[in-house]
Amino acid sequence: ASFQRNQPMNAIDRVRSEGRKILTEYESKIVLRSYGIPAVNEQLARNVKELRDAIRAIGFPLVLKGCAPEISHKSDLGLVAVDIRSEREAKAIFDQMMKNMHTKMPAVLVQEMVKGKREFVAGFTRDAQFGPTVMFGLGGIFTEVISDVVFRLAPFDRCEALQMVGEMKGRKMLEAVRGMEAVDLELLADILVILGEIALDHPDIKEIDVNPLIISGRMPIAVDALVVLS
């Protein structure tokens, strides 16, 4: 555990040494995983050999995303491709993405395609008056339709996290519904508690945004994440 808890500092120190304040998606999930937050299976590919290694390790279907420190709005730049089902298709998309990233160190994130109809958002920000505030709410297509987000000041325990989740207007989305399994609420509560722990352990982290947190079967999985330093 002590080794794992050192990993976020390594990632953060490297980002700081490069004069950056925003971690890439890949770096952000290193921080989450080091605390035990489930995140999508992924590998970073900087060349065709690494792409093929990633494909063998992860398997199809895949998602490819452009990944570089200077790039934040990947979708707007055409740097996200989903449901890739062959090496030939992956290679063509990889080549195009690498060409389209006008940056010193372009790379492509090769991800397992997580299937789940329910999407949520989670994270924390630092309130100037109250300190780290953890949030959880409906994500995906529901974000624009219903503003359904709940908040808690860190630190708090699993019991408080469960109460927090229960305050959502759309809490029935967490239950067994339309053939989907009930969400593992204890794991979800643990993720929210851990986000508060990260905020307390790392005062130099200004905010974390996990969006989406997709429910795959019963399990919440961080599919995309952003860590911003103060």
mmCIF file of C-alpha atoms in Angstrom:
data_model
loop_
_atom_site.group_PDB
_atom_site.id
_atom_site.type_symbol
_atom_site.label_atom_id
_atom_site.label_comp_id
_atom_site.label_asym_id
_atom_site.label_seq_id
_atom_site.Cartn_x
_atom_site.Cartn_y
_atom_site.Cartn_z
ATOM 1 C CA ALA A 1 0.000 0.000 0.000
ATOM 2 C CA SER A 2 2.833 2.406 0.840
ATOM 3 C CA PHE A 3 4.369 1.767 -2.616
ATOM 4 C CA GLN A 4 1.030 2.462 -4.283
ATOM 5 C CA ARG A 5 0.558 5.694 -2.358
ATOM 6 C CA ASN A 6 3.936 6.905 -3.654
ATOM 7 C CA GLN A 7 2.828 6.545 -7.266
ATOM 8 C CA PRO A 8 0.629 9.658 -7.381
ATOM 9 C CA MET A 9 3.491 11.742 -6.009
ATOM 10 C CA ASN A 10 5.791 10.409 -8.746
ATOM 11 C CA ALA A 11 3.244 11.349 -11.426
ATOM 12 C CA ILE A 12 2.545 14.746 -9.852
ATOM 13 C CA ASP A 13 6.247 15.552 -9.375
ATOM 14 C CA ARG A 14 6.928 14.719 -13.033
ATOM 15 C CA VAL A 15 4.090 16.966 -14.198
ATOM 16 C CA ARG A 16 5.313 19.809 -11.967
ATOM 17 C CA SER A 17 8.897 19.395 -13.244
ATOM 18 C CA GLU A 18 7.558 19.878 -16.781
ATOM 19 C CA GLY A 19 5.846 23.113 -15.758
ATOM 20 C CA ARG A 20 2.356 21.674 -16.165
ATOM 21 C CA LYS A 21 -0.742 21.925 -13.971
ATOM 22 C CA ILE A 22 -2.992 19.476 -15.816
ATOM 23 C CA LEU A 23 -2.315 15.736 -15.823
ATOM 24 C CA THR A 24 -3.104 13.763 -18.963
ATOM 25 C CA GLU A 25 -5.952 11.258 -18.830
ATOM 26 C CA TYR A 26 -3.381 8.458 -18.507
ATOM 27 C CA GLU A 27 -1.516 10.207 -15.661
ATOM 28 C CA SER A 28 -4.793 11.073 -13.919
ATOM 29 C CA LYS A 29 -5.832 7.425 -13.802
ATOM 30 C CA ILE A 30 -2.441 6.435 -12.372
ATOM 31 C CA VAL A 31 -3.403 8.599 -9.382
ATOM 32 C CA LEU A 32 -6.867 6.997 -9.116
ATOM 33 C CA ARG A 33 -5.582 3.420 -9.439
ATOM 34 C CA SER A 34 -2.885 3.965 -6.835
ATOM 35 C CA TYR A 35 -5.682 4.568 -4.313
ATOM 36 C CA GLY A 36 -7.692 1.534 -5.423
ATOM 37 C CA ILE A 37 -10.312 3.286 -7.567
ATOM 38 C CA PRO A 38 -11.283 0.886 -10.402
ATOM 39 C CA ALA A 39 -10.271 2.336 -13.769
ATOM 40 C CA VAL A 40 -10.567 1.075 -17.330
ATOM 41 C CA ASN A 41 -7.858 -1.299 -18.559
ATOM 42 C CA GLU A 42 -5.573 0.733 -20.812
ATOM 43 C CA GLN A 43 -2.054 1.120 -22.168
ATOM 44 C CA LEU A 44 -0.194 4.027 -23.710
ATOM 45 C CA ALA A 45 1.118 3.509 -27.272
ATOM 46 C CA ARG A 46 3.773 5.798 -28.751
ATOM 47 C CA ASN A 47 4.584 3.626 -31.762
ATOM 48 C CA VAL A 48 3.146 0.715 -33.752
ATOM 49 C CA LYS A 49 4.937 -1.933 -31.669
ATOM 50 C CA GLU A 50 3.407 -0.541 -28.450
ATOM 51 C CA LEU A 51 0.024 -0.391 -30.201
ATOM 52 C CA ARG A 52 0.246 -4.095 -31.110
ATOM 53 C CA ASP A 53 1.392 -4.993 -27.588
ATOM 54 C CA ALA A 54 -1.588 -3.103 -26.159
ATOM 55 C CA ILE A 55 -4.030 -4.811 -28.534
ATOM 56 C CA ARG A 56 -2.721 -8.247 -27.508
ATOM 57 C CA ALA A 57 -2.958 -7.365 -23.811
ATOM 58 C CA ILE A 58 -6.410 -5.760 -23.887
ATOM 59 C CA GLY A 59 -8.321 -7.372 -26.766
ATOM 60 C CA PHE A 60 -11.192 -6.087 -28.902
ATOM 61 C CA PRO A 61 -13.395 -4.070 -28.949
ATOM 62 C CA LEU A 62 -11.159 -1.088 -28.229
ATOM 63 C CA VAL A 63 -11.298 2.657 -27.763
ATOM 64 C CA LEU A 64 -8.402 4.829 -29.017
ATOM 65 C CA LYS A 65 -7.818 8.341 -27.656
ATOM 66 C CA GLY A 66 -5.149 10.886 -28.464
ATOM 67 C CA CYS A 67 -3.101 11.560 -25.332
ATOM 68 C CA ALA A 68 -0.661 14.438 -24.862
ATOM 69 C CA PRO A 69 -0.151 17.107 -22.187
ATOM 70 C CA GLU A 70 -1.343 19.917 -24.471
ATOM 71 C CA ILE A 71 -4.585 18.161 -25.453
ATOM 72 C CA SER A 72 -7.690 18.400 -23.279
ATOM 73 C CA HIS A 73 -10.723 18.441 -25.615
ATOM 74 C CA LYS A 74 -10.031 15.179 -27.443
ATOM 75 C CA SER A 75 -13.479 14.733 -28.998
ATOM 76 C CA ASP A 76 -13.454 18.226 -30.539
ATOM 77 C CA LEU A 77 -10.171 17.398 -32.295
ATOM 78 C CA GLY A 78 -11.325 14.038 -33.648
ATOM 79 C CA LEU A 79 -9.022 12.191 -31.261
ATOM 80 C CA VAL A 80 -11.513 9.640 -29.924
ATOM 81 C CA ALA A 81 -12.512 6.453 -31.769
ATOM 82 C CA VAL A 82 -14.743 3.770 -30.237
ATOM 83 C CA ASP A 83 -15.748 0.177 -30.946
ATOM 84 C CA ILE A 84 -12.611 -0.708 -32.910
ATOM 85 C CA ARG A 85 -12.676 -4.396 -33.811
ATOM 86 C CA SER A 86 -9.568 -5.197 -35.874
ATOM 87 C CA GLU A 87 -5.836 -4.540 -35.828
ATOM 88 C CA ARG A 88 -6.004 -3.080 -39.325
ATOM 89 C CA GLU A 89 -8.641 -0.555 -38.254
ATOM 90 C CA ALA A 90 -6.707 0.246 -35.058
ATOM 91 C CA LYS A 91 -3.473 0.823 -36.992
ATOM 92 C CA ALA A 92 -5.149 3.184 -39.491
ATOM 93 C CA ILE A 93 -6.782 5.227 -36.712
ATOM 94 C CA PHE A 94 -3.556 5.240 -34.674
ATOM 95 C CA ASP A 95 -1.544 6.582 -37.642
ATOM 96 C CA GLN A 96 -4.104 9.325 -38.306
ATOM 97 C CA MET A 97 -4.286 10.384 -34.656
ATOM 98 C CA MET A 98 -0.500 10.554 -34.324
ATOM 99 C CA LYS A 99 -0.400 12.729 -37.465
ATOM 100 C CA ASN A 100 -3.149 15.041 -36.151
ATOM 101 C CA MET A 101 -1.469 15.712 -32.787
ATOM 102 C CA HIS A 102 0.848 18.668 -33.289
ATOM 103 C CA THR A 103 2.773 18.134 -30.084
ATOM 104 C CA LYS A 104 6.284 17.125 -28.999
ATOM 105 C CA MET A 105 5.287 13.815 -27.403
ATOM 106 C CA PRO A 106 2.169 12.410 -29.113
ATOM 107 C CA ALA A 107 0.745 9.124 -27.841
ATOM 108 C CA VAL A 108 -2.480 7.173 -28.132
ATOM 109 C CA LEU A 109 -4.338 5.671 -25.199
ATOM 110 C CA VAL A 110 -5.535 2.145 -26.022
ATOM 111 C CA GLN A 111 -8.505 1.267 -23.839
ATOM 112 C CA GLU A 112 -10.803 -1.652 -23.249
ATOM 113 C CA MET A 113 -14.312 -0.625 -24.345
ATOM 114 C CA VAL A 114 -16.400 -0.582 -21.169
ATOM 115 C CA LYS A 115 -20.039 -1.385 -21.829
ATOM 116 C CA GLY A 116 -22.669 0.079 -19.549
ATOM 117 C CA LYS A 117 -25.853 2.112 -20.014
ATOM 118 C CA ARG A 118 -25.521 4.053 -16.745
ATOM 119 C CA GLU A 119 -22.993 6.883 -16.505
ATOM 120 C CA PHE A 120 -22.185 9.040 -13.501
ATOM 121 C CA VAL A 121 -19.718 11.810 -12.629
ATOM 122 C CA ALA A 122 -17.625 12.059 -9.480
ATOM 123 C CA GLY A 123 -14.739 14.116 -8.200
ATOM 124 C CA PHE A 124 -13.782 16.945 -5.909
ATOM 125 C CA THR A 125 -13.015 20.649 -5.923
ATOM 126 C CA ARG A 126 -11.545 22.895 -3.235
ATOM 127 C CA ASP A 127 -14.010 25.429 -1.889
ATOM 128 C CA ALA A 128 -12.211 28.619 -0.806
ATOM 129 C CA GLN A 129 -14.149 28.682 2.464
ATOM 130 C CA PHE A 130 -14.903 25.048 3.322
ATOM 131 C CA GLY A 131 -12.055 23.085 1.719
ATOM 132 C CA PRO A 132 -12.260 19.867 -0.333
ATOM 133 C CA THR A 133 -15.809 19.089 -1.474
ATOM 134 C CA VAL A 134 -16.583 15.705 -3.042
ATOM 135 C CA MET A 135 -19.338 15.514 -5.659
ATOM 136 C CA PHE A 136 -21.334 12.706 -7.275
ATOM 137 C CA GLY A 137 -24.117 12.880 -9.841
ATOM 138 C CA LEU A 138 -25.777 11.605 -12.969
ATOM 139 C CA GLY A 139 -23.578 11.744 -16.057
ATOM 140 C CA GLY A 140 -23.780 11.002 -19.760
ATOM 141 C CA ILE A 141 -26.953 12.017 -21.558
ATOM 142 C CA PHE A 142 -28.618 12.683 -18.196
ATOM 143 C CA THR A 143 -26.240 15.530 -17.271
ATOM 144 C CA GLU A 144 -27.879 18.045 -19.615
ATOM 145 C CA VAL A 145 -31.430 16.914 -18.921
ATOM 146 C CA ILE A 146 -31.330 16.696 -15.122
ATOM 147 C CA SER A 147 -28.954 18.595 -12.863
ATOM 148 C CA ASP A 148 -28.676 15.896 -10.210
ATOM 149 C CA VAL A 149 -25.492 16.284 -8.161
ATOM 150 C CA VAL A 150 -24.837 15.789 -4.437
ATOM 151 C CA PHE A 151 -21.923 17.096 -2.347
ATOM 152 C CA ARG A 152 -20.065 16.342 0.897
ATOM 153 C CA LEU A 153 -17.171 18.013 2.656
ATOM 154 C CA ALA A 154 -14.194 15.672 3.089
ATOM 155 C CA PRO A 155 -13.385 13.689 5.122
ATOM 156 C CA PHE A 156 -16.369 11.384 5.581
ATOM 157 C CA ASP A 157 -16.882 7.635 6.011
ATOM 158 C CA ARG A 158 -18.666 4.970 3.955
ATOM 159 C CA CYS A 159 -21.903 5.403 5.935
ATOM 160 C CA GLU A 160 -21.970 9.120 5.113
ATOM 161 C CA ALA A 161 -21.122 8.352 1.463
ATOM 162 C CA LEU A 162 -24.106 5.995 1.250
ATOM 163 C CA GLN A 163 -26.348 8.708 2.687
ATOM 164 C CA MET A 164 -24.905 11.153 0.160
ATOM 165 C CA VAL A 165 -25.726 8.855 -2.772
ATOM 166 C CA GLY A 166 -29.208 8.283 -1.346
ATOM 167 C CA GLU A 167 -29.951 12.007 -1.636
ATOM 168 C CA MET A 168 -29.816 11.917 -5.435
ATOM 169 C CA LYS A 169 -33.109 12.479 -7.209
ATOM 170 C CA GLY A 170 -32.110 9.751 -9.666
ATOM 171 C CA ARG A 171 -31.026 7.227 -7.013
ATOM 172 C CA LYS A 172 -33.281 4.589 -8.580
ATOM 173 C CA MET A 173 -30.716 4.481 -11.403
ATOM 174 C CA LEU A 174 -28.489 2.666 -8.901
ATOM 175 C CA GLU A 175 -31.048 -0.084 -8.315
ATOM 176 C CA ALA A 176 -31.767 -3.165 -10.438
ATOM 177 C CA VAL A 177 -33.712 -1.666 -13.348
ATOM 178 C CA ARG A 178 -34.647 -2.761 -16.889
ATOM 179 C CA GLY A 179 -32.525 -5.887 -16.800
ATOM 180 C CA MET A 180 -29.510 -4.092 -15.340
ATOM 181 C CA GLU A 181 -27.993 -5.241 -12.044
ATOM 182 C CA ALA A 182 -28.049 -3.122 -8.899
ATOM 183 C CA VAL A 183 -24.872 -1.075 -8.528
ATOM 184 C CA ASP A 184 -22.318 -2.213 -5.929
ATOM 185 C CA LEU A 185 -23.130 0.630 -3.524
ATOM 186 C CA GLU A 186 -20.365 -0.226 -1.057
ATOM 187 C CA LEU A 187 -17.734 0.051 -3.780
ATOM 188 C CA LEU A 188 -19.307 3.276 -5.033
ATOM 189 C CA ALA A 189 -19.287 4.685 -1.487
ATOM 190 C CA ASP A 190 -15.633 3.658 -1.090
ATOM 191 C CA ILE A 191 -14.738 5.530 -4.308
ATOM 192 C CA LEU A 192 -16.298 8.722 -2.926
ATOM 193 C CA VAL A 193 -14.517 8.295 0.431
ATOM 194 C CA ILE A 194 -11.215 7.741 -1.415
ATOM 195 C CA LEU A 195 -11.673 10.906 -3.487
ATOM 196 C CA GLY A 196 -11.905 12.775 -0.186
ATOM 197 C CA GLU A 197 -8.764 11.009 1.041
ATOM 198 C CA ILE A 198 -6.839 12.032 -2.084
ATOM 199 C CA ALA A 199 -7.920 15.641 -1.519
ATOM 200 C CA LEU A 200 -6.611 15.552 2.052
ATOM 201 C CA ASP A 201 -3.401 13.669 1.179
ATOM 202 C CA HIS A 202 -2.532 16.011 -1.708
ATOM 203 C CA PRO A 203 -3.323 19.662 -0.954
ATOM 204 C CA ASP A 204 -1.539 20.521 -4.222
ATOM 205 C CA ILE A 205 -4.353 18.852 -6.198
ATOM 206 C CA LYS A 206 -6.935 21.534 -6.980
ATOM 207 C CA GLU A 207 -9.594 19.272 -8.477
ATOM 208 C CA ILE A 208 -10.352 15.816 -9.833
ATOM 209 C CA ASP A 209 -13.060 15.095 -12.385
ATOM 210 C CA VAL A 210 -14.047 11.488 -13.118
ATOM 211 C CA ASN A 211 -16.391 11.624 -16.093
ATOM 212 C CA PRO A 212 -17.734 9.196 -16.951
ATOM 213 C CA LEU A 213 -17.859 6.694 -14.137
ATOM 214 C CA ILE A 214 -19.593 3.890 -16.048
ATOM 215 C CA ILE A 215 -21.485 1.055 -14.372
ATOM 216 C CA SER A 216 -20.333 -2.210 -15.966
ATOM 217 C CA GLY A 217 -22.527 -4.987 -14.567
ATOM 218 C CA ARG A 218 -22.529 -3.944 -10.891
ATOM 219 C CA MET A 219 -19.137 -2.253 -10.870
ATOM 220 C CA PRO A 220 -18.404 1.489 -11.188
ATOM 221 C CA ILE A 221 -15.352 2.021 -13.433
ATOM 222 C CA ALA A 222 -13.518 5.294 -14.106
ATOM 223 C CA VAL A 223 -13.364 5.552 -17.900
ATOM 224 C CA ASP A 224 -12.047 9.107 -18.177
ATOM 225 C CA ALA A 225 -10.454 11.358 -15.556
ATOM 226 C CA LEU A 226 -8.781 14.724 -15.164
ATOM 227 C CA VAL A 227 -6.511 15.866 -12.327
ATOM 228 C CA VAL A 228 -5.697 19.567 -12.035
ATOM 229 C CA LEU A 229 -2.935 20.904 -9.768
ATOM 230 C CA SER A 230 -3.135 24.198 -7.904
#
